[in-house]
XYZ file of C-alpha atoms in Angstrom:
761
model
C 8.029 255.040 225.355
C 6.520 254.242 222.008
C 6.434 257.052 219.530
C 3.394 258.490 217.869
C 4.162 257.022 214.465
C 4.647 253.616 216.154
C 0.945 253.772 217.349
C 0.007 254.598 213.673
C 1.695 251.691 211.911
C 1.774 248.994 214.525
C -1.088 249.776 216.925
C -0.818 247.863 220.113
C 0.925 244.773 218.450
C 4.673 245.242 218.835
C 6.110 244.791 222.328
C 8.317 247.602 223.435
C 11.295 245.423 223.913
C 11.498 244.679 220.246
C 12.077 248.227 219.422
C 15.729 249.196 219.119
C 16.109 252.843 218.529
C 19.554 253.953 216.955
C 21.829 256.445 218.271
C 21.537 259.973 217.208
C 24.803 259.972 215.473
C 23.850 256.850 213.319
C 20.647 258.536 212.359
C 22.416 261.606 211.275
C 24.811 259.535 209.157
C 22.005 257.748 207.416
C 20.413 261.150 206.744
C 23.352 262.622 205.017
C 23.690 259.290 202.840
C 19.967 259.416 201.919
C 20.272 263.125 201.073
C 23.510 262.729 198.845
C 22.067 259.531 197.112
C 18.822 261.341 196.321
C 20.537 264.463 194.851
C 22.630 262.242 192.677
C 19.784 260.316 191.552
C 17.694 263.490 190.661
C 20.457 265.118 188.791
C 20.940 262.000 186.790
C 17.120 261.732 186.003
C 17.022 265.313 185.149
C 20.091 265.263 182.813
C 19.013 262.172 180.923
C 15.480 263.659 180.561
C 16.862 266.944 179.203
C 19.236 265.359 176.525
C 16.732 265.399 173.806
C 15.073 268.414 174.614
C 18.378 270.346 174.551
C 19.351 268.832 171.123
C 15.963 269.432 169.823
C 16.336 273.167 170.669
C 19.694 273.273 169.119
C 18.472 271.864 165.924
C 15.333 273.976 165.723
C 16.249 277.314 167.160
C 15.375 280.236 165.017
C 18.117 282.887 164.463
C 17.688 286.311 166.006
C 16.962 288.983 163.475
C 20.029 290.952 162.540
C 17.971 293.912 160.881
C 15.724 296.327 162.527
C 12.289 295.481 163.348
C 10.300 295.981 160.168
C 6.600 296.457 161.091
C 5.237 295.811 157.710
C 6.975 292.403 157.190
C 6.113 290.857 160.475
C 4.389 287.455 160.304
C 3.225 284.918 162.692
C 3.907 281.074 162.473
C 0.443 280.574 160.950
C 1.348 282.919 158.208
C 4.511 280.910 156.938
C 4.805 278.877 153.903
C 7.014 275.801 153.862
C 10.671 276.411 154.073
C 10.786 280.176 154.910
C 13.727 281.318 157.090
C 12.455 283.498 159.887
C 14.221 285.922 162.157
C 12.897 286.578 165.724
C 11.757 290.110 166.451
C 11.304 291.838 169.834
C 7.615 291.175 169.586
C 6.567 287.905 170.995
C 5.335 285.431 168.368
C 6.116 287.874 165.474
C 8.807 287.109 162.848
C 10.226 288.674 159.812
C 11.244 286.403 156.796
C 14.762 286.904 155.420
C 14.618 285.179 152.089
C 12.151 283.059 150.317
C 12.645 280.359 147.657
C 10.349 279.091 144.862
C 11.190 276.864 142.064
C 9.836 276.066 138.505
C 10.697 272.933 136.604
C 10.371 272.968 132.881
C 10.851 269.366 131.569
C 11.128 268.217 127.870
C 11.331 264.477 127.238
C 12.815 263.297 123.828
C 13.307 259.598 123.451
C 15.343 258.172 126.436
C 16.629 261.650 127.790
C 14.818 264.538 129.595
C 16.166 268.035 129.530
C 15.148 270.042 132.608
C 15.517 273.599 133.229
C 15.132 274.209 136.981
C 14.552 277.781 137.927
C 15.133 278.900 141.698
C 13.677 282.462 142.504
C 15.156 284.112 145.650
C 13.475 287.096 147.141
C 14.702 289.332 149.902
C 11.887 290.295 152.322
C 14.393 292.505 154.584
C 15.917 296.149 154.304
C 19.388 294.385 154.348
C 21.522 292.939 151.655
C 21.482 289.207 151.664
C 23.190 286.202 150.504
C 21.034 283.170 150.327
C 22.335 279.389 150.535
C 20.060 276.739 149.277
C 20.821 273.108 149.440
C 18.589 271.068 147.191
C 18.162 267.660 145.472
C 18.427 266.499 141.911
C 18.159 263.181 140.308
C 21.202 261.014 141.198
C 21.843 260.667 137.470
C 21.465 264.043 136.493
C 24.075 265.605 134.203
C 24.171 269.364 135.099
C 25.662 271.294 132.215
C 24.555 274.919 132.375
C 23.654 277.770 134.755
C 22.812 281.308 134.709
C 21.539 284.177 136.583
C 18.558 286.217 135.602
C 17.924 289.657 137.223
C 14.962 291.598 135.496
C 16.229 291.774 131.905
C 19.720 291.095 132.622
C 21.093 287.469 132.072
C 24.568 286.394 133.487
C 25.800 282.935 131.906
C 27.677 280.695 134.296
C 30.918 279.072 133.531
C 32.322 275.702 134.598
C 35.525 275.949 136.573
C 37.679 273.650 139.021
C 35.832 273.805 142.401
C 38.412 275.685 144.493
C 38.850 278.296 141.534
C 35.075 278.739 141.272
C 34.702 279.466 144.932
C 37.580 281.935 144.919
C 35.785 283.886 142.005
C 32.553 283.837 143.951
C 34.017 284.918 147.128
C 35.889 287.913 145.536
C 32.569 288.900 143.623
C 30.607 288.639 146.959
C 33.100 290.824 148.796
C 33.143 293.434 146.117
C 29.448 293.809 146.004
C 28.698 292.219 142.738
C 25.945 289.696 142.190
C 27.043 286.073 141.818
C 25.903 282.612 142.099
C 27.918 279.273 142.823
C 26.442 275.899 142.143
C 28.215 273.150 143.854
C 27.860 269.329 144.029
C 27.858 267.987 147.535
C 26.682 264.407 146.464
C 25.392 263.050 143.107
C 21.843 264.015 144.235
C 22.588 266.965 146.455
C 23.677 270.407 145.332
C 24.114 273.821 146.839
C 23.255 277.065 145.286
C 24.837 280.209 146.784
C 23.516 283.794 145.654
C 25.364 286.764 146.757
C 24.300 290.585 147.126
C 20.384 290.273 146.783
C 19.316 293.796 147.421
C 16.430 294.810 149.715
C 12.983 293.865 148.196
C 14.831 292.266 145.135
C 14.259 288.885 143.309
C 16.930 287.014 141.564
C 16.390 283.874 139.552
C 18.881 281.056 139.042
C 18.515 278.687 136.081
C 20.105 275.416 136.377
C 20.003 273.015 133.285
C 20.323 269.311 133.357
C 19.897 266.158 131.392
C 18.468 263.105 132.944
C 18.167 259.506 131.471
C 14.626 258.068 131.427
C 13.970 254.938 133.369
C 12.143 252.038 131.760
C 10.996 248.935 133.626
C 7.985 246.318 132.849
C 6.798 248.250 129.969
C 6.672 251.724 131.712
C 8.665 254.755 131.233
C 9.391 257.005 134.327
C 10.891 260.284 135.460
C 11.509 261.288 138.949
C 12.057 264.950 140.257
C 13.207 265.214 143.887
C 11.713 268.038 145.911
C 13.262 267.938 149.257
C 15.963 266.455 151.238
C 15.501 263.889 154.167
C 17.858 264.833 157.135
C 20.771 262.483 157.139
C 22.259 260.833 160.092
C 25.944 261.523 160.422
C 27.918 258.661 162.186
C 31.362 259.118 163.839
C 32.722 261.317 166.368
C 32.291 265.184 166.166
C 35.315 266.996 165.128
C 36.494 269.610 167.569
C 36.524 273.259 166.473
C 40.326 273.354 166.504
C 40.474 270.663 163.588
C 38.057 272.488 161.655
C 39.940 274.897 159.546
C 38.901 276.646 156.370
C 39.524 273.507 154.522
C 39.645 269.638 155.157
C 40.580 267.021 152.453
C 37.943 264.279 152.568
C 39.791 260.930 151.344
C 36.425 259.122 150.989
C 35.306 261.621 148.427
C 38.753 262.708 147.138
C 37.975 266.359 147.521
C 38.773 269.282 149.723
C 35.764 270.268 151.926
C 35.227 274.182 152.408
C 33.992 273.874 156.134
C 34.160 277.688 156.489
C 31.065 277.940 154.075
C 28.959 275.266 155.940
C 25.557 276.499 157.030
C 24.046 273.047 158.034
C 22.696 271.889 161.512
C 25.222 268.902 161.804
C 28.703 269.116 162.951
C 31.414 267.576 160.839
C 32.323 264.194 162.054
C 35.424 261.650 161.783
C 33.216 259.582 159.379
C 31.473 262.415 157.394
C 33.868 265.283 157.131
C 31.422 267.464 155.130
C 28.325 266.780 157.427
C 27.780 270.533 157.789
C 27.466 270.833 153.994
C 24.893 268.265 153.725
C 22.617 269.107 156.459
C 20.267 271.810 155.228
C 17.816 273.246 157.909
C 14.323 272.075 157.670
C 11.211 274.378 158.052
C 10.540 275.589 161.567
C 8.082 273.439 163.512
C 4.640 274.601 163.528
C 5.000 276.376 160.028
C 2.164 275.826 157.664
C 3.050 273.851 154.482
C 0.651 275.620 152.356
C 2.222 277.493 149.268
C 4.090 280.613 150.051
C 7.683 279.457 150.205
C 9.636 276.424 149.035
C 6.915 275.780 146.437
C 7.411 274.125 142.912
C 5.434 274.553 139.650
C 6.100 271.902 137.048
C 5.334 271.738 133.281
C 6.653 269.857 130.390
C 6.233 267.849 127.127
C 6.639 264.231 126.028
C 7.950 264.285 122.394
C 8.297 260.532 121.834
C 7.040 259.968 118.187
C 4.458 257.438 119.365
C 1.157 257.388 120.893
C 0.671 256.643 124.565
C -1.631 254.321 126.504
C -1.467 256.147 129.731
C 0.255 259.023 131.486
C 0.071 259.660 135.242
C 1.784 261.251 138.121
C 2.189 258.714 141.176
C 1.743 261.460 143.904
C 0.490 264.681 142.441
C -2.573 265.631 140.203
C -1.657 266.774 136.655
C -3.383 268.125 133.594
C -2.704 266.770 130.197
C -3.166 267.989 126.554
C -2.225 266.238 123.502
C -1.206 267.359 119.817
C -0.528 264.465 117.489
C 2.138 262.213 119.281
C 3.295 265.136 121.575
C 1.886 265.451 125.035
C 1.893 268.373 127.368
C 1.576 268.062 131.197
C 1.483 270.343 134.217
C 0.526 270.335 137.871
C -3.230 270.795 138.308
C -2.566 273.235 141.172
C -0.647 276.346 140.370
C 2.048 275.121 142.476
C 2.740 272.571 145.430
C 4.601 272.371 148.419
C 7.951 270.632 147.896
C 7.226 267.818 150.354
C 7.248 264.867 148.061
C 9.103 263.751 144.920
C 7.328 264.197 141.615
C 7.068 261.122 139.631
C 5.754 260.906 136.131
C 5.007 257.498 134.387
C 3.882 256.723 130.851
C 3.052 253.590 128.825
C 3.092 253.043 125.026
C 0.146 251.791 123.251
C -0.021 247.927 123.057
C 2.144 246.646 120.252
C 4.540 249.839 120.451
C 6.516 248.641 123.569
C 10.231 248.991 122.567
C 12.386 245.942 122.347
C 15.515 247.726 121.344
C 16.453 251.237 120.565
C 19.550 253.158 119.382
C 20.241 257.018 119.704
C 23.450 258.547 118.362
C 25.152 262.148 118.464
C 28.317 263.300 116.569
C 30.406 265.814 118.332
C 33.689 266.723 116.594
C 35.472 263.677 115.371
C 33.716 261.306 117.579
C 30.267 259.693 117.884
C 28.295 258.930 120.948
C 25.504 256.276 121.147
C 22.878 255.205 123.496
C 21.773 251.397 123.138
C 18.748 250.048 124.973
C 17.798 246.199 124.862
C 15.224 244.367 126.622
C 15.922 240.744 127.926
C 13.957 237.884 126.532
C 10.499 237.341 128.054
C 9.900 234.400 130.240
C 8.890 231.142 128.675
C 4.929 230.726 129.138
C 4.396 227.544 130.923
C 7.888 226.950 131.504
C 8.900 223.872 133.808
C 11.592 225.459 135.743
C 11.114 225.001 139.431
C 11.301 227.807 141.767
C 14.700 228.341 143.428
C 15.087 227.976 147.141
C 16.072 231.183 148.713
C 17.913 232.321 151.709
C 16.774 235.831 152.379
C 18.026 238.230 154.955
C 15.854 241.268 155.635
C 17.337 244.519 156.966
C 14.797 247.029 158.094
C 15.746 250.580 159.039
C 13.849 251.750 162.212
C 15.599 255.024 162.773
C 14.044 258.360 163.536
C 13.959 259.377 160.020
C 11.739 256.446 159.202
C 8.905 257.858 161.537
C 5.402 258.479 160.328
C 4.115 256.943 157.013
C 7.710 255.498 156.197
C 7.666 252.927 159.121
C 4.290 252.009 158.166
C 5.376 251.373 154.514
C 8.355 249.506 155.835
C 6.310 247.201 158.130
C 3.978 246.571 155.264
C 6.787 245.709 152.843
C 8.530 243.352 155.101
C 5.282 241.641 155.987
C 4.745 241.288 152.250
C 8.146 239.652 151.643
C 7.752 237.212 154.584
C 4.296 235.964 153.377
C 6.034 234.982 150.023
C 8.357 232.432 151.801
C 7.835 228.725 151.849
C 9.262 225.878 154.062
C 11.992 225.263 151.433
C 13.278 228.873 152.149
C 15.312 230.305 155.109
C 15.442 233.847 156.336
C 16.517 236.235 159.013
C 15.540 239.835 160.033
C 18.042 242.563 161.156
C 16.578 245.702 162.725
C 18.602 248.783 163.328
C 18.688 252.260 164.565
C 21.493 253.316 166.952
C 21.979 249.461 167.458
C 21.631 246.338 165.589
C 19.253 243.440 166.623
C 18.816 240.165 165.068
C 15.629 238.178 164.827
C 17.795 234.986 165.103
C 21.550 234.498 165.571
C 21.515 232.541 162.220
C 18.969 232.262 159.293
C 16.061 230.011 160.241
C 13.593 227.981 158.179
C 10.484 229.583 157.007
C 8.105 227.347 158.829
C 4.572 228.325 160.192
C 6.251 228.949 163.741
C 9.052 231.057 162.716
C 7.071 233.142 160.322
C 4.443 233.726 162.958
C 7.119 234.956 165.271
C 8.695 237.096 162.808
C 5.322 238.820 161.853
C 4.762 239.610 165.639
C 8.207 241.195 165.514
C 7.431 243.116 162.497
C 4.115 244.558 163.748
C 6.007 245.812 166.814
C 8.541 247.828 164.984
C 8.799 251.569 165.910
C 10.970 254.207 164.513
C 13.456 256.078 166.734
C 17.198 256.744 167.165
C 20.144 257.045 164.948
C 20.873 255.414 161.600
C 24.048 253.136 162.315
C 23.776 251.251 158.990
C 27.184 249.735 158.641
C 26.918 247.394 161.469
C 23.628 246.015 160.099
C 24.966 245.612 156.585
C 28.064 243.915 157.910
C 25.826 241.633 160.043
C 23.844 240.602 157.061
C 26.715 240.104 154.722
C 28.402 237.891 157.573
C 25.380 235.806 158.433
C 23.754 235.233 155.062
C 26.100 232.567 153.986
C 25.001 228.979 154.253
C 28.535 227.896 154.714
C 28.946 230.057 157.727
C 26.411 227.962 159.643
C 27.198 224.510 158.198
C 24.990 224.378 155.149
C 26.068 223.925 151.516
C 22.674 223.736 149.706
C 22.939 226.026 146.663
C 20.391 228.303 147.795
C 19.973 231.809 146.032
C 21.240 234.172 148.717
C 19.603 237.570 148.779
C 19.802 240.628 151.166
C 16.582 242.868 150.966
C 17.397 246.227 152.658
C 14.306 248.516 153.465
C 15.291 251.998 154.248
C 15.166 255.670 153.443
C 18.876 255.753 153.068
C 19.302 258.928 155.328
C 22.845 258.600 155.949
C 26.002 260.736 155.196
C 28.484 258.153 154.974
C 27.567 256.530 151.580
C 31.065 256.034 150.351
C 32.183 253.950 153.399
C 28.898 251.586 152.932
C 29.566 251.374 149.082
C 33.085 250.041 149.906
C 31.811 247.519 152.500
C 29.298 246.105 150.166
C 31.975 245.733 147.493
C 34.545 244.027 149.804
C 32.085 241.872 151.936
C 29.031 240.936 149.768
C 30.580 237.659 148.415
C 28.298 235.661 146.269
C 25.086 237.341 147.556
C 22.899 239.924 145.815
C 21.708 243.149 147.479
C 18.124 244.591 146.665
C 17.348 247.982 147.924
C 13.686 249.008 148.820
C 13.576 252.982 149.206
C 10.853 254.057 151.622
C 9.392 257.471 152.019
C 8.417 260.818 150.277
C 11.986 261.831 149.565
C 14.406 258.869 149.964
C 18.247 259.101 149.245
C 18.043 257.572 145.837
C 21.526 257.904 145.124
C 22.465 255.571 147.987
C 19.825 253.220 147.091
C 20.788 252.891 143.425
C 24.495 252.844 143.896
C 24.199 250.172 146.818
C 21.935 247.968 144.756
C 24.681 248.235 141.794
C 27.542 247.384 144.128
C 25.365 244.603 145.427
C 24.597 243.424 141.793
C 20.827 243.863 142.600
C 18.095 246.247 141.908
C 16.339 249.262 143.543
C 12.649 249.653 144.075
C 10.935 252.944 145.527
C 7.779 252.852 147.457
C 6.387 256.274 147.992
C 2.949 255.381 149.177
C 1.721 252.582 151.511
C -0.970 251.656 148.626
C 2.064 250.684 146.536
C 3.476 248.171 148.737
C 1.687 245.084 147.626
C 2.093 245.866 143.995
C 5.780 246.810 144.061
C 6.947 244.115 146.426
C 5.179 241.501 144.340
C 7.139 242.824 141.263
C 10.373 242.917 143.178
C 10.195 239.309 144.387
C 8.918 238.047 141.029
C 12.173 239.424 139.517
C 14.195 238.112 142.316
C 13.093 234.674 141.560
C 13.838 234.692 137.944
C 16.999 236.457 136.704
C 16.510 236.861 132.807
C 20.033 237.130 131.416
C 23.523 236.954 133.086
C 27.082 237.120 131.877
C 26.344 239.723 129.408
C 29.001 240.890 126.929
C 29.050 243.307 123.899
C 31.090 242.732 120.781
C 31.753 245.703 118.332
C 32.881 244.953 114.814
C 36.616 244.454 114.460
C 38.636 247.734 114.097
C 36.012 249.781 115.905
C 37.508 251.453 119.024
C 34.729 252.081 121.684
C 34.480 253.181 125.320
C 31.297 251.664 126.904
C 29.512 252.369 130.235
C 28.820 250.573 132.333
C 32.094 248.753 131.847
C 30.821 245.590 133.578
C 27.362 244.656 132.407
C 24.988 243.723 134.962
C 22.676 240.850 135.182
C 19.220 241.686 133.882
C 15.931 240.867 135.433
C 12.607 240.494 133.525
C 11.181 243.957 132.473
C 14.506 245.679 133.124
C 16.502 246.867 129.963
C 20.245 246.972 129.338
C 21.076 250.601 128.670
C 24.679 251.131 127.326
C 26.428 254.369 126.512
C 29.344 254.356 124.237
C 31.800 256.703 122.697
C 33.019 255.593 119.108
C 36.509 257.003 118.542
C 36.719 258.666 115.115
C 33.176 258.488 114.721
C 30.652 256.296 112.665
C 31.866 255.627 109.163
C 29.796 257.619 106.637
C 27.055 255.593 104.991
C 28.009 252.397 107.056
C 26.003 250.289 109.373
C 27.701 248.682 112.382
C 26.438 245.288 113.727
C 26.706 245.213 117.485
C 26.498 241.668 119.085
C 25.256 241.281 122.669
C 25.580 237.802 124.236
C 24.530 236.283 127.535
C 22.934 233.272 129.176
C 19.156 233.054 129.669
C 17.729 230.100 131.496
C 21.058 228.430 131.356
C 21.388 228.664 127.621
C 23.160 230.845 125.266
C 21.535 233.987 124.072
C 22.293 236.674 121.643
C 21.023 239.790 120.054
C 22.226 241.969 117.340
C 21.799 245.765 117.056
C 22.456 247.990 114.121
C 24.152 251.353 114.743
C 24.719 253.909 112.003
C 25.198 257.580 111.369
C 21.567 257.731 110.236
C 20.171 256.377 113.427
C 18.063 258.736 115.594
C 19.910 261.831 116.221
C 19.629 262.566 119.880
C 20.925 265.747 121.429
C 22.567 265.047 124.877
C 23.697 261.494 124.036
C 27.412 262.607 124.433
C 26.471 264.423 127.833
C 24.844 261.372 129.266
C 27.895 259.214 128.150
C 30.212 261.570 129.994
C 28.095 261.676 133.076
C 28.041 257.768 133.178
C 31.958 257.698 132.711
C 32.273 260.079 135.573
C 29.928 257.830 137.674
C 32.180 254.687 136.644
C 35.339 256.494 137.622
C 34.000 257.416 141.054
C 32.901 253.813 141.495
C 36.488 252.774 140.655
C 37.620 255.184 143.404
C 35.418 253.350 145.980
C 36.637 249.980 144.915
C 40.371 250.802 144.714
C 40.589 253.713 147.348
C 42.474 255.531 144.528
C 41.413 259.158 143.744
C 39.812 259.653 140.647
C 40.233 263.415 140.446
C 42.833 263.565 137.734
C 40.553 261.564 135.398
C 37.156 263.135 136.305
C 38.351 266.911 136.357
C 39.403 267.072 132.715
C 36.378 265.204 131.669
C 33.995 267.208 133.428
C 35.490 270.518 132.181
C 35.611 269.249 128.568
C 31.843 268.425 128.733
C 30.889 271.254 131.031
C 29.493 269.103 133.709
C 29.062 269.703 137.494
C 30.960 266.990 139.443
C 32.812 266.697 142.742
C 35.774 268.618 141.279
C 34.023 271.360 139.218
C 31.396 273.930 139.883
C 29.462 276.556 137.966
C 29.951 280.229 138.785
C 28.389 283.413 137.307
C 29.313 286.917 138.157
C 27.657 290.210 137.131
C 30.314 292.771 136.011
C 28.723 295.798 137.736
C 28.689 296.278 141.413
C 25.267 296.113 143.106
C 25.930 296.509 146.985
C 27.522 299.825 148.126
C 30.793 299.254 149.960
C 29.395 300.476 153.098
C 26.363 298.287 153.338
C 26.801 295.047 155.184
C 25.941 291.674 153.776
C 23.897 289.035 155.799
C 24.281 285.485 154.853
C 21.265 282.954 155.358
C 20.678 279.344 154.837
C 17.135 278.474 153.324
C 15.286 275.605 154.836
C 14.042 272.547 152.939
C 10.265 271.597 153.426
C 9.873 268.517 155.645
C 9.234 265.299 153.667
C 5.445 264.444 153.530
C 4.321 262.108 156.276
C 7.590 262.273 158.385
C 7.194 262.697 162.067
C 9.209 265.273 163.922
C 12.516 263.850 164.767
C 15.801 265.010 166.390
C 17.351 264.727 162.807
C 20.655 262.912 163.246
C 22.817 262.513 166.284
C 26.526 261.354 166.214
C 27.319 257.900 167.520
C 26.744 257.542 171.118
C 23.731 259.934 171.322
C 20.616 259.043 173.236
C 17.228 258.711 171.702
C 14.225 260.278 173.415
C 12.622 256.864 174.019
C 15.853 255.669 175.718
C 16.227 258.924 177.757
C 12.635 258.818 179.040
C 13.025 255.110 180.032
C 16.270 255.818 181.974
C 14.644 258.861 183.751
C 11.531 256.744 184.740
C 13.770 253.883 185.989
C 15.796 256.175 187.980
C 12.938 257.940 189.659
C 11.484 254.501 190.540
C 14.769 253.454 192.045
C 14.849 256.618 194.081
C 11.283 256.213 195.401
C 12.147 252.580 196.441
C 15.341 253.451 198.091
C 13.873 256.388 199.865
C 10.923 254.202 201.164
C 13.053 251.353 202.264
C 15.417 253.735 204.200
C 12.507 255.524 205.794
C 11.285 252.299 206.988
C 14.754 251.220 208.373
C 14.809 254.586 210.242
C 11.425 253.912 211.996
C 12.215 250.344 213.431
C 14.720 247.582 213.513
C 13.510 244.239 214.568
C 15.649 242.237 216.882
C 15.660 238.404 216.300
């Protein structure tokens, strides 16, 4: 007898003898198979769909309030300023802030050096004693040489000490209830300030002083003050808790890592042993970025002894005043949220542009000198033909590049592609958690290939991790003409577009040094707060240059300036010759090639000092346009006295020693430590510590410890920060989930149909 469902699906069309009904035992077996398969597929779908949600919750979860519920201090998310750490309370949607931090930068520029006093104000909003831990950025060429604590009218001067010794002093003071501060270097552009025993309702200010060399390029001076930290991706496998003791020795950084003090969101990994120390929390999602926490006020002077044609801030509004040849500047607003680096640019009046400058400082028996020299200008109407190029473009599409950064990156790459001609060859390497090549080998820049490349560029999206090393290795492996059967003398260049948000910088520097060959590496830093240390050092190891693009409106101008330089190196094979009998120590030890508009800046220590009343003729030689070139500079004791010249020299020597550590794999600790102690400089092996003599916190009072959050970089979209290798991005998880659900639906439909009827042939 025909069943009811058979009449519905095949009304009066299928003869009964073609219906074969299966035995009940077979049907039960098929039902069990379907049920088991459905459960497995649904579990897989749910697990994959929840991967990112779980990770996001782990990264962004706010800690529970340790103190009692303080009615007067409760706030909502809408009341919160950028970077305020909150504790949950028993009342839904109401929080209490633990500590807030605001900063002030006082900048004084004299000659080619800026002296900056960065004040960080910590306020305790709770009724409990607090320790504040704040990880913050500084310029990667900053020479930190002083620190002190200010509590009301009391001032405690900091002292430089070996890193482990400084931490022991700090921990002892913290345990005994004394106010103390410890400033440590995690990276050349990332530092941690720990402040112990801040009393209920109390404010403590920590002042950090550093010197910074002024940049000069294409007739423009500039100074950069970093504001916040872009979350870094931490490659490698997470270390188990059993392998994370109080200390780990990081051979890449040649220093001991104090993992028991880590407060970051990342786990230490096999490739980034200090990941937990360089992953400060970001402000909670939904918090307002209006002033009120993690804010910055900036003011300063430019004392240059010359009149200026223009002064401007690239990303902030400033107010200006002038007295003679001295200029004062400050932010137009009282303070700003620390979401984007502050950049100040100034140009001298026409005719006052420097071609060369010498600054000196005498300390003890020795003299120190800074020499700046511009390369010769390009010949007007020259007949040199453009060099044919082979350019490999690497573009970062990881999660940290989300928002305006990926827009800037796409515009930068499109601008670069549009400058190529049919005599050039190119390739594109895109990476996030994986590496993808536009072509297995470089292709000719004809209309067809460029059109395909531009379509690819316009479709790029930011997501996933930042597995940078495989992309770099692919570029260095594939950009050689000899590798694919061509020896045509092309100028081989790698252009790397990224925000540099990685934690394994040292491994990348080593790979560039070992594998770059005869190519050049040019870094294009993208975003509001890029990792400038990685960008500058990578370009140095790659014998190229670093360009920063902080706004999409800058793309055209800055990319045009970059490629104009790439097409015309000004001076190569540079050497410096001091007079016979003069012993000097010069940094950089290996002089780089110069491009038009970029000066040679040399720091030298003259042993025994400059002979009184004498003048030294220093000869600098090289090759310009394939012809010999030379320039003479005069150095004397009567040259411009410039405080900080010796400190800048010591900072550059430390950087050179750490570079040698990358290239040789041999620890530079024994050379860096005594140098840093002598010049009172913060380094990977030294820290500043300040301790108040009297006890503040009663022995019976407990001490809470809290990490203060950084403001989210301007324009960056919400992301899952940085996952270790093997993690799945949200986009991939969602795609897998949808695919599995579709598979389940298809399988169930086919099995239901099979249960209903089987046709006999």
